[in-house]
């Protein structure tokens, strides 16, 4: 049969739409405009593919879409034709004529309790960002994890085991974490006293949701971790600052606060204080637990990067010495692996953890069971331990590289203490500097920093920077700190 219709259009290789969608859209437009009439024959898929210089399957997909929508019809042994009865292009009773486009503002009232400043857009590709302490995803055992994930996914699919699991998380992974926490960190856990979460931020939110009521006071470190403060405020609680010095939280100040006000909970990062990296010494730990017991204080211990300690054997967590059932311990595998792999956990008194798992099921019935099982296999095979050793050694090299570069390029400007562990250095400037201007200048040089003032709940705010080194190679650290040194000299003075 002669098909005289030719395609008077070209495909746009830069379009966001797929090629088969472009073909389908153009054919629909030609039908609506009358350039293709009902009953008119279309070229065969092979011929149209030749004209448009695309794969025949691309045309076949476009034809299949239009056949399903009713724009075309197939006639056996004859070919593809424009349908004699075309589909209604818009729902009956509606029209697309003279409609104003929707505005940017919602047509309903709503409340946003979050703080947009703490969720900035990702840095442009190629930016060297001194993060708050994120690990380097390039070091993650991606190949081994991908192999394990694929194996688990296929096996569970064959056994029809891709349904719901426990909201507390994959039991064998909880068992493996329990063994690790008991052996390496001196805790007293069982798989039943651990609830898996999608990272420590979810763990913190669920914990705070169970603990806090509007009007409650939560003691927090100052400087400290702002997303925790925002979480507490979201629930109607009031974060109140407790000062931090070179040895971490000031326990005497905490005791005074508890004597003056009814404090419901304390949130702290004693292992590597965020952001200063100070480690809370044993004497303060004992004093803190005594204060918590005296005032009936719930202690939320965020041990976000316990694995990375370089100088000596790390101190055991507060939770290891808790005999009164006061400490809720939060941890994560995301710092060990990569931020995109969201695996955190909570352990504490059994009844509390059971309630937390029930609460978790209301917002996220379970985690990624396949990922959790794949990680369990890596732990059992020793791959995670090998990765930990490799990452530990590399991050120590990067810490030392950052310290060397700070001495070389900013030795006349900053003071810092080489941290015994963690993934960042807290550098304090000796004289006031306009670090916001420095940050804006560095952004034009594709280097990212966060001024230390962002980590303070209240004044005084230090002229300081938390410089995460884990996500950058020594060469990247060198270039970034050289740019920082030039920026401080050029634009740093207020």
Short mmCIF file of C-alpha atoms in Angstrom, two decimals:
data_model
loop_
_atom_site.label_atom_id
_atom_site.label_comp_id
_atom_site.label_asym_id
_atom_site.label_seq_id
_atom_site.Cartn_x
_atom_site.Cartn_y
_atom_site.Cartn_z
CA UNK A 1 0.00 0.00 0.00
CA UNK A 2 1.32 3.45 -0.95
CA UNK A 3 1.93 5.69 2.06
CA UNK A 4 2.69 9.15 0.73
CA UNK A 5 2.94 10.89 4.13
CA UNK A 6 6.44 12.03 4.94
CA UNK A 7 7.69 13.18 8.33
CA UNK A 8 8.17 16.95 8.20
CA UNK A 9 10.00 17.11 11.53
CA UNK A 10 13.30 16.31 13.15
CA UNK A 11 14.07 14.91 16.58
CA UNK A 12 15.82 17.18 19.08
CA UNK A 13 18.87 15.36 20.53
CA UNK A 14 19.02 17.92 23.39
CA UNK A 15 15.40 17.45 24.48
CA UNK A 16 14.64 16.06 27.91
CA UNK A 17 11.99 13.79 26.43
CA UNK A 18 12.94 10.39 25.07
CA UNK A 19 13.01 9.96 21.30
CA UNK A 20 9.97 7.71 21.23
CA UNK A 21 8.02 10.29 23.26
CA UNK A 22 9.05 13.05 20.81
CA UNK A 23 7.75 10.92 17.93
CA UNK A 24 4.47 10.19 19.71
CA UNK A 25 3.97 13.87 20.63
CA UNK A 26 4.60 15.04 17.07
CA UNK A 27 2.27 12.47 15.53
CA UNK A 28 -0.45 13.46 18.00
CA UNK A 29 0.07 17.14 17.13
CA UNK A 30 -0.18 16.36 13.39
CA UNK A 31 -3.44 14.48 13.95
CA UNK A 32 -4.93 17.31 16.02
CA UNK A 33 -3.84 19.89 13.42
CA UNK A 34 -5.39 17.91 10.56
CA UNK A 35 -2.11 17.14 8.84
CA UNK A 36 -2.90 13.49 9.45
CA UNK A 37 -6.54 12.56 8.86
CA UNK A 38 -8.61 9.74 10.35
CA UNK A 39 -8.07 6.54 8.37
CA UNK A 40 -4.79 7.76 6.86
CA UNK A 41 -2.02 5.15 6.64
CA UNK A 42 1.28 5.71 8.45
CA UNK A 43 4.66 4.48 7.27
CA UNK A 44 5.75 1.12 8.61
CA UNK A 45 7.99 1.23 11.65
CA UNK A 46 11.03 0.26 9.60
CA UNK A 47 10.40 3.06 7.03
CA UNK A 48 9.71 5.73 9.67
CA UNK A 49 12.83 4.67 11.57
CA UNK A 50 14.85 5.09 8.37
CA UNK A 51 13.42 8.56 7.76
CA UNK A 52 14.12 9.72 11.31
CA UNK A 53 17.44 7.88 11.56
CA UNK A 54 16.52 6.07 14.77
CA UNK A 55 16.28 2.47 15.88
CA UNK A 56 13.18 0.64 14.70
CA UNK A 57 12.33 -0.20 18.35
CA UNK A 58 12.06 3.53 19.07
CA UNK A 59 9.32 3.93 16.46
CA UNK A 60 7.62 0.74 17.62
CA UNK A 61 7.46 2.16 21.17
CA UNK A 62 5.90 5.42 19.89
CA UNK A 63 3.33 3.51 17.82
CA UNK A 64 2.53 1.25 20.80
CA UNK A 65 1.86 4.29 23.01
CA UNK A 66 -0.46 5.86 20.44
CA UNK A 67 -2.26 2.58 19.81
CA UNK A 68 -2.87 2.23 23.56
CA UNK A 69 -4.17 5.82 23.75
CA UNK A 70 -6.50 5.36 20.79
CA UNK A 71 -4.83 7.77 18.34
CA UNK A 72 -3.82 4.94 16.00
CA UNK A 73 -5.29 1.58 15.09
CA UNK A 74 -3.62 -1.52 13.67
CA UNK A 75 -5.26 -3.41 10.83
CA UNK A 76 -4.04 -6.99 10.38
CA UNK A 77 -1.95 -7.52 7.23
CA UNK A 78 -2.45 -3.88 6.27
CA UNK A 79 -0.48 -1.71 8.68
CA UNK A 80 -0.96 1.18 11.09
CA UNK A 81 -3.57 3.90 10.49
CA UNK A 82 -4.84 7.05 12.15
CA UNK A 83 -7.90 5.98 14.16
CA UNK A 84 -11.29 6.73 12.60
CA UNK A 85 -12.64 7.71 16.03
CA UNK A 86 -10.07 9.86 17.74
CA UNK A 87 -9.81 10.01 21.53
CA UNK A 88 -11.08 13.12 23.30
CA UNK A 89 -7.92 15.18 23.87
CA UNK A 90 -9.10 16.58 27.22
CA UNK A 91 -11.49 15.30 29.92
CA UNK A 92 -15.14 16.01 29.15
CA UNK A 93 -16.27 19.19 30.82
CA UNK A 94 -12.75 20.67 30.90
CA UNK A 95 -10.95 22.84 28.40
CA UNK A 96 -7.35 23.85 28.01
CA UNK A 97 -8.28 27.17 26.44
CA UNK A 98 -7.72 30.45 28.28
CA UNK A 99 -6.43 28.78 31.41
CA UNK A 100 -3.93 30.70 33.52
CA UNK A 101 -0.83 28.75 34.50
CA UNK A 102 -0.71 27.82 38.18
CA UNK A 103 1.01 30.32 40.44
CA UNK A 104 4.05 29.63 42.57
CA UNK A 105 2.19 30.03 45.86
CA UNK A 106 0.09 27.13 47.18
CA UNK A 107 -3.66 27.61 47.15
CA UNK A 108 -3.92 26.33 50.73
CA UNK A 109 -2.40 27.22 54.08
CA UNK A 110 0.45 25.20 55.51
CA UNK A 111 3.18 25.36 58.12
CA UNK A 112 6.87 24.74 57.47
CA UNK A 113 8.71 24.31 60.77
CA UNK A 114 12.05 23.43 59.18
CA UNK A 115 15.00 25.72 58.67
CA UNK A 116 15.80 26.06 54.94
CA UNK A 117 19.23 27.50 55.71
CA UNK A 118 20.35 24.09 56.90
CA UNK A 119 19.43 22.35 53.68
CA UNK A 120 21.48 24.22 51.06
CA UNK A 121 21.49 23.06 47.44
CA UNK A 122 24.31 20.70 46.49
CA UNK A 123 27.56 22.36 45.49
CA UNK A 124 28.28 22.51 41.76
CA UNK A 125 30.12 19.52 40.34
CA UNK A 126 33.85 19.94 40.82
CA UNK A 127 33.62 22.00 44.02
CA UNK A 128 36.11 21.01 46.73
CA UNK A 129 33.91 21.11 49.82
CA UNK A 130 35.30 20.90 53.32
CA UNK A 131 32.19 19.22 54.71
CA UNK A 132 31.18 18.89 58.35
CA UNK A 133 32.77 15.44 58.35
CA UNK A 134 31.24 13.35 55.59
CA UNK A 135 33.18 10.26 54.47
CA UNK A 136 34.50 9.71 50.97
CA UNK A 137 32.04 7.61 48.99
CA UNK A 138 34.86 6.79 46.57
CA UNK A 139 36.36 4.55 49.26
CA UNK A 140 33.17 2.60 49.92
CA UNK A 141 33.27 -1.14 49.06
CA UNK A 142 30.79 -0.49 46.27
CA UNK A 143 31.62 -3.54 44.15
CA UNK A 144 31.34 -5.99 47.03
CA UNK A 145 28.16 -4.33 48.27
CA UNK A 146 26.60 -4.30 44.79
CA UNK A 147 27.37 -7.99 44.34
CA UNK A 148 25.88 -8.84 47.72
CA UNK A 149 22.83 -6.64 47.11
CA UNK A 150 22.11 -8.27 43.74
CA UNK A 151 22.55 -11.75 45.18
CA UNK A 152 20.22 -11.00 48.10
CA UNK A 153 17.61 -9.30 45.91
CA UNK A 154 17.43 -12.21 43.47
CA UNK A 155 17.35 -14.83 46.21
CA UNK A 156 14.64 -13.09 48.21
CA UNK A 157 12.62 -12.55 45.05
CA UNK A 158 12.74 -16.24 44.17
CA UNK A 159 11.57 -17.13 47.68
CA UNK A 160 8.81 -14.49 47.66
CA UNK A 161 10.51 -12.67 50.55
CA UNK A 162 10.26 -9.11 49.29
CA UNK A 163 7.37 -8.23 51.57
CA UNK A 164 7.31 -6.47 54.91
CA UNK A 165 9.79 -7.27 57.65
CA UNK A 166 10.15 -6.10 61.24
CA UNK A 167 10.12 -2.30 61.70
CA UNK A 168 13.08 -2.83 64.04
CA UNK A 169 15.12 -3.96 61.03
CA UNK A 170 16.68 -7.17 59.69
CA UNK A 171 17.26 -9.36 62.73
CA UNK A 172 20.63 -10.87 61.65
CA UNK A 173 22.04 -7.36 61.14
CA UNK A 174 20.79 -6.36 64.58
CA UNK A 175 22.48 -9.47 65.96
CA UNK A 176 25.76 -8.57 64.22
CA UNK A 177 25.58 -4.98 65.51
CA UNK A 178 24.80 -6.24 69.02
CA UNK A 179 27.89 -8.46 68.98
CA UNK A 180 30.02 -5.53 67.74
CA UNK A 181 28.67 -3.07 70.32
CA UNK A 182 29.16 -5.52 73.17
CA UNK A 183 32.64 -6.65 72.14
CA UNK A 184 34.16 -3.40 70.85
CA UNK A 185 32.30 -0.73 72.81
CA UNK A 186 31.47 -2.40 76.10
CA UNK A 187 27.69 -2.10 75.76
CA UNK A 188 25.16 -4.63 77.03
CA UNK A 189 22.77 -5.14 74.13
CA UNK A 190 20.73 -7.87 72.53
CA UNK A 191 19.22 -7.86 69.02
CA UNK A 192 15.89 -7.00 70.68
CA UNK A 193 17.32 -3.80 72.20
CA UNK A 194 18.44 -2.44 68.80
CA UNK A 195 16.24 -0.69 66.25
CA UNK A 196 17.66 0.08 62.81
CA UNK A 197 16.90 3.44 61.19
CA UNK A 198 17.78 5.31 58.02
CA UNK A 199 20.76 7.09 59.57
CA UNK A 200 21.25 8.86 62.90
CA UNK A 201 19.01 11.79 61.94
CA UNK A 202 15.99 9.48 61.81
CA UNK A 203 17.19 7.83 65.01
CA UNK A 204 17.35 11.24 66.68
CA UNK A 205 13.92 12.30 65.45
CA UNK A 206 12.24 9.10 66.64
CA UNK A 207 14.02 9.31 69.99
CA UNK A 208 13.02 12.94 70.49
CA UNK A 209 9.44 12.22 69.42
CA UNK A 210 9.10 9.64 72.18
CA UNK A 211 10.87 11.68 74.85
CA UNK A 212 9.70 15.25 74.39
CA UNK A 213 6.52 17.20 74.82
CA UNK A 214 5.91 20.89 74.01
CA UNK A 215 7.64 23.07 76.58
CA UNK A 216 10.27 20.51 77.58
CA UNK A 217 13.84 21.73 77.98
CA UNK A 218 16.67 19.88 76.22
CA UNK A 219 20.26 20.66 77.18
CA UNK A 220 22.55 20.82 74.14
CA UNK A 221 26.22 21.50 73.52
CA UNK A 222 27.19 25.00 72.41
CA UNK A 223 28.72 24.96 69.84
CA UNK A 224 26.90 21.86 68.68
CA UNK A 225 24.86 20.14 66.01
CA UNK A 226 22.13 22.48 64.65
CA UNK A 227 19.94 19.81 62.97
CA UNK A 228 19.38 18.35 66.44
CA UNK A 229 18.23 21.75 67.74
CA UNK A 230 15.82 22.09 64.81
CA UNK A 231 14.44 18.62 65.56
CA UNK A 232 13.78 19.53 69.19
CA UNK A 233 12.13 22.81 68.24
CA UNK A 234 9.96 21.02 65.68
CA UNK A 235 8.51 19.00 68.56
CA UNK A 236 7.88 22.10 70.66
CA UNK A 237 10.85 21.61 72.99
CA UNK A 238 13.37 24.30 73.91
CA UNK A 239 17.07 23.61 73.31
CA UNK A 240 19.17 25.36 75.97
CA UNK A 241 22.90 25.86 75.50
CA UNK A 242 25.53 24.28 77.74
CA UNK A 243 29.05 25.57 77.03
CA UNK A 244 31.79 23.42 75.55
CA UNK A 245 35.50 23.86 76.26
CA UNK A 246 38.62 22.04 75.11
CA UNK A 247 37.50 18.92 76.99
CA UNK A 248 33.93 18.90 75.74
CA UNK A 249 30.70 19.57 77.65
CA UNK A 250 30.98 21.64 80.86
CA UNK A 251 29.33 19.25 83.34
CA UNK A 252 29.23 21.86 86.15
CA UNK A 253 27.22 24.16 83.87
CA UNK A 254 24.89 21.26 83.06
CA UNK A 255 24.36 20.57 86.78
CA UNK A 256 23.59 24.24 87.39
CA UNK A 257 21.08 24.29 84.53
CA UNK A 258 19.32 21.18 85.89
CA UNK A 259 19.13 22.78 89.34
CA UNK A 260 17.59 25.95 87.89
CA UNK A 261 15.18 24.44 85.38
CA UNK A 262 13.40 21.09 84.82
CA UNK A 263 15.57 19.61 82.06
CA UNK A 264 14.02 16.63 80.30
CA UNK A 265 16.98 15.41 78.23
CA UNK A 266 20.57 16.03 77.25
CA UNK A 267 21.86 15.60 73.70
CA UNK A 268 25.63 15.37 73.29
CA UNK A 269 28.46 13.97 71.15
CA UNK A 270 31.07 12.96 73.76
CA UNK A 271 33.37 10.83 71.60
CA UNK A 272 34.29 13.51 69.04
CA UNK A 273 32.35 16.60 70.06
CA UNK A 274 30.56 18.19 67.13
CA UNK A 275 31.95 20.54 65.86
CA UNK A 276 35.12 20.99 67.98
CA UNK A 277 36.19 17.28 67.93
CA UNK A 278 37.02 17.35 71.69
CA UNK A 279 36.80 14.02 73.52
CA UNK A 280 35.00 14.06 76.88
CA UNK A 281 37.53 12.72 79.43
CA UNK A 282 36.74 9.89 81.88
CA UNK A 283 36.31 12.14 84.93
CA UNK A 284 33.70 14.26 83.17
CA UNK A 285 31.93 11.16 81.92
CA UNK A 286 31.55 9.85 85.46
CA UNK A 287 30.37 13.25 86.66
CA UNK A 288 27.89 13.55 83.81
CA UNK A 289 26.28 10.18 84.55
CA UNK A 290 26.00 11.19 88.21
CA UNK A 291 24.26 14.46 87.24
CA UNK A 292 21.90 12.58 84.93
CA UNK A 293 21.00 10.09 87.68
CA UNK A 294 20.47 12.84 90.25
CA UNK A 295 18.11 14.81 88.01
CA UNK A 296 16.46 11.90 86.15
CA UNK A 297 17.87 13.14 82.86
CA UNK A 298 17.53 11.16 79.63
CA UNK A 299 20.94 11.20 77.91
CA UNK A 300 20.96 10.99 74.11
CA UNK A 301 24.50 9.92 73.16
CA UNK A 302 25.22 10.46 69.46
CA UNK A 303 28.31 8.39 68.65
CA UNK A 304 28.30 9.26 64.97
CA UNK A 305 31.91 8.38 64.06
CA UNK A 306 33.21 6.06 66.76
CA UNK A 307 35.23 3.96 64.29
CA UNK A 308 37.71 6.71 63.47
CA UNK A 309 40.14 7.20 66.35
CA UNK A 310 43.82 7.48 65.51
CA UNK A 311 45.98 8.12 68.58
CA UNK A 312 45.09 5.23 70.90
CA UNK A 313 42.30 2.90 71.89
CA UNK A 314 39.15 5.04 72.02
CA UNK A 315 37.23 5.62 75.24
CA UNK A 316 34.14 3.48 75.66
CA UNK A 317 30.77 5.21 75.18
CA UNK A 318 28.79 6.65 78.07
CA UNK A 319 26.26 3.88 77.46
CA UNK A 320 28.83 1.27 78.49
CA UNK A 321 28.86 2.64 82.06
CA UNK A 322 25.12 3.32 82.32
CA UNK A 323 23.64 1.29 85.19
CA UNK A 324 20.50 3.41 85.66
CA UNK A 325 18.95 2.97 82.20
CA UNK A 326 19.38 6.65 81.32
CA UNK A 327 21.43 6.56 78.10
CA UNK A 328 19.93 6.22 74.63
CA UNK A 329 22.77 5.40 72.25
CA UNK A 330 22.68 6.42 68.57
CA UNK A 331 25.12 5.10 65.99
CA UNK A 332 25.55 4.81 62.25
CA UNK A 333 27.17 2.77 59.50
CA UNK A 334 26.75 5.65 57.04
CA UNK A 335 29.91 7.42 58.24
CA UNK A 336 31.79 4.17 57.74
CA UNK A 337 30.42 3.54 54.23
CA UNK A 338 28.89 6.54 52.42
CA UNK A 339 26.17 9.11 53.17
CA UNK A 340 23.86 7.59 50.55
CA UNK A 341 23.77 4.27 52.43
CA UNK A 342 21.36 5.15 55.22
CA UNK A 343 21.90 2.70 58.06
CA UNK A 344 21.68 3.98 61.62
CA UNK A 345 20.60 2.37 64.87
CA UNK A 346 19.30 3.10 68.37
CA UNK A 347 19.86 1.07 71.50
CA UNK A 348 18.62 1.70 75.01
CA UNK A 349 16.19 0.30 77.59
CA UNK A 350 14.18 -2.56 75.99
CA UNK A 351 10.73 -1.01 76.48
CA UNK A 352 11.92 2.27 74.96
CA UNK A 353 13.41 0.57 71.89
CA UNK A 354 10.23 -1.45 71.36
CA UNK A 355 8.16 1.75 71.45
CA UNK A 356 10.61 3.39 69.04
CA UNK A 357 10.19 0.53 66.56
CA UNK A 358 6.42 0.91 66.73
CA UNK A 359 6.72 4.64 66.10
CA UNK A 360 9.11 4.05 63.21
CA UNK A 361 6.53 1.78 61.55
CA UNK A 362 4.12 4.73 61.27
CA UNK A 363 6.44 6.79 59.08
CA UNK A 364 8.59 4.09 57.46
CA UNK A 365 7.33 0.55 57.97
CA UNK A 366 10.83 -0.83 57.61
CA UNK A 367 14.21 0.02 56.20
CA UNK A 368 15.84 -1.40 53.10
CA UNK A 369 15.79 -5.05 54.08
CA UNK A 370 17.82 -6.07 51.04
CA UNK A 371 20.56 -3.56 51.86
CA UNK A 372 20.50 -4.62 55.51
CA UNK A 373 20.93 -8.27 54.55
CA UNK A 374 23.69 -7.40 52.07
CA UNK A 375 25.56 -5.52 54.81
CA UNK A 376 25.09 -8.47 57.13
CA UNK A 377 26.79 -10.66 54.54
CA UNK A 378 29.70 -8.21 54.20
CA UNK A 379 30.11 -8.24 57.97
CA UNK A 380 30.06 -12.05 58.03
CA UNK A 381 32.62 -12.24 55.19
CA UNK A 382 34.95 -9.79 56.95
CA UNK A 383 34.66 -7.25 54.10
CA UNK A 384 33.33 -4.49 56.35
CA UNK A 385 36.19 -4.92 58.80
CA UNK A 386 38.73 -4.82 55.96
CA UNK A 387 37.08 -1.67 54.61
CA UNK A 388 37.20 -0.11 58.08
CA UNK A 389 40.94 -0.71 58.32
CA UNK A 390 41.54 0.75 54.85
CA UNK A 391 39.34 3.80 55.47
CA UNK A 392 40.88 4.36 58.92
CA UNK A 393 44.40 4.42 57.49
CA UNK A 394 43.41 6.71 54.60
CA UNK A 395 41.54 9.17 56.80
CA UNK A 396 44.51 9.45 59.14
CA UNK A 397 46.68 10.35 56.14
CA UNK A 398 44.12 12.97 55.10
CA UNK A 399 43.90 14.39 58.64
CA UNK A 400 47.69 14.82 58.72
CA UNK A 401 47.66 16.34 55.22
CA UNK A 402 45.07 18.92 56.30
CA UNK A 403 47.11 19.78 59.40
CA UNK A 404 50.25 20.23 57.28
CA UNK A 405 48.43 22.46 54.79
CA UNK A 406 46.94 24.60 57.57
CA UNK A 407 50.41 25.14 59.02
CA UNK A 408 51.79 25.96 55.58
CA UNK A 409 49.09 28.33 54.30
CA UNK A 410 47.40 29.64 57.45
CA UNK A 411 49.98 29.17 60.17
CA UNK A 412 49.93 32.90 61.02
CA UNK A 413 46.14 33.00 61.26
CA UNK A 414 44.72 29.89 62.92
CA UNK A 415 45.10 27.70 65.98
CA UNK A 416 43.93 24.12 66.08
CA UNK A 417 44.50 20.93 67.99
CA UNK A 418 45.20 17.81 65.97
CA UNK A 419 42.15 15.68 66.74
CA UNK A 420 42.71 12.20 68.13
CA UNK A 421 39.85 10.97 66.01
CA UNK A 422 36.92 11.94 63.83
CA UNK A 423 36.73 13.27 60.30
CA UNK A 424 37.30 17.03 60.73
CA UNK A 425 39.56 19.69 62.26
CA UNK A 426 38.21 22.66 64.22
CA UNK A 427 40.38 25.67 63.31
CA UNK A 428 40.00 28.92 65.26
CA UNK A 429 41.25 32.23 63.83
CA UNK A 430 43.36 34.43 66.10
CA UNK A 431 41.76 37.65 64.92
CA UNK A 432 38.18 38.44 63.84
CA UNK A 433 37.52 37.59 60.19
CA UNK A 434 34.51 38.00 57.95
CA UNK A 435 34.20 34.31 57.18
CA UNK A 436 30.93 34.79 55.29
CA UNK A 437 32.81 36.96 52.78
CA UNK A 438 35.59 34.41 52.67
CA UNK A 439 33.04 31.66 51.93
CA UNK A 440 31.45 33.68 49.12
CA UNK A 441 34.85 34.39 47.58
CA UNK A 442 35.86 30.72 47.79
CA UNK A 443 32.63 29.66 46.10
CA UNK A 444 33.79 31.52 42.99
CA UNK A 445 36.96 29.42 43.17
CA UNK A 446 34.97 26.16 43.51
CA UNK A 447 35.90 25.65 47.15
CA UNK A 448 33.23 25.24 49.83
CA UNK A 449 33.47 26.03 53.56
CA UNK A 450 30.93 26.59 56.36
CA UNK A 451 31.63 29.47 58.82
CA UNK A 452 31.85 28.25 62.41
CA UNK A 453 29.18 30.71 63.56
CA UNK A 454 26.59 28.32 62.09
CA UNK A 455 27.30 25.85 64.89
CA UNK A 456 26.44 28.16 67.80
CA UNK A 457 23.04 28.21 69.47
CA UNK A 458 23.82 31.54 71.09
CA UNK A 459 26.73 33.93 71.47
CA UNK A 460 29.65 33.98 71.70
CA UNK A 461 30.20 32.69 68.19
CA UNK A 462 33.80 31.84 67.35
CA UNK A 463 35.73 32.92 64.28
CA UNK A 464 36.30 29.29 63.37
CA UNK A 465 35.85 26.67 60.70
CA UNK A 466 35.05 22.98 60.90
CA UNK A 467 37.10 21.55 58.06
CA UNK A 468 36.10 18.03 57.13
CA UNK A 469 38.98 16.17 55.51
CA UNK A 470 37.56 12.70 54.86
CA UNK A 471 35.82 13.41 51.54
CA UNK A 472 38.92 14.97 49.91
CA UNK A 473 42.21 13.46 48.77
CA UNK A 474 45.47 14.98 50.02
CA UNK A 475 45.89 16.74 46.66
CA UNK A 476 42.37 18.18 46.86
CA UNK A 477 43.00 19.27 50.45
CA UNK A 478 46.17 21.04 49.34
CA UNK A 479 44.42 22.98 46.59
CA UNK A 480 41.48 23.87 48.81
CA UNK A 481 43.57 25.14 51.74
CA UNK A 482 45.82 27.12 49.39
CA UNK A 483 42.69 28.86 48.07
CA UNK A 484 41.48 29.41 51.64
CA UNK A 485 44.79 31.01 52.56
CA UNK A 486 44.62 33.37 49.60
CA UNK A 487 40.98 34.24 50.38
CA UNK A 488 41.72 35.01 54.03
CA UNK A 489 44.50 37.39 53.01
CA UNK A 490 42.38 39.01 50.29
CA UNK A 491 38.94 39.47 51.80
CA UNK A 492 38.91 38.12 55.32
CA UNK A 493 39.12 41.36 57.32
CA UNK A 494 35.67 42.65 58.41
#
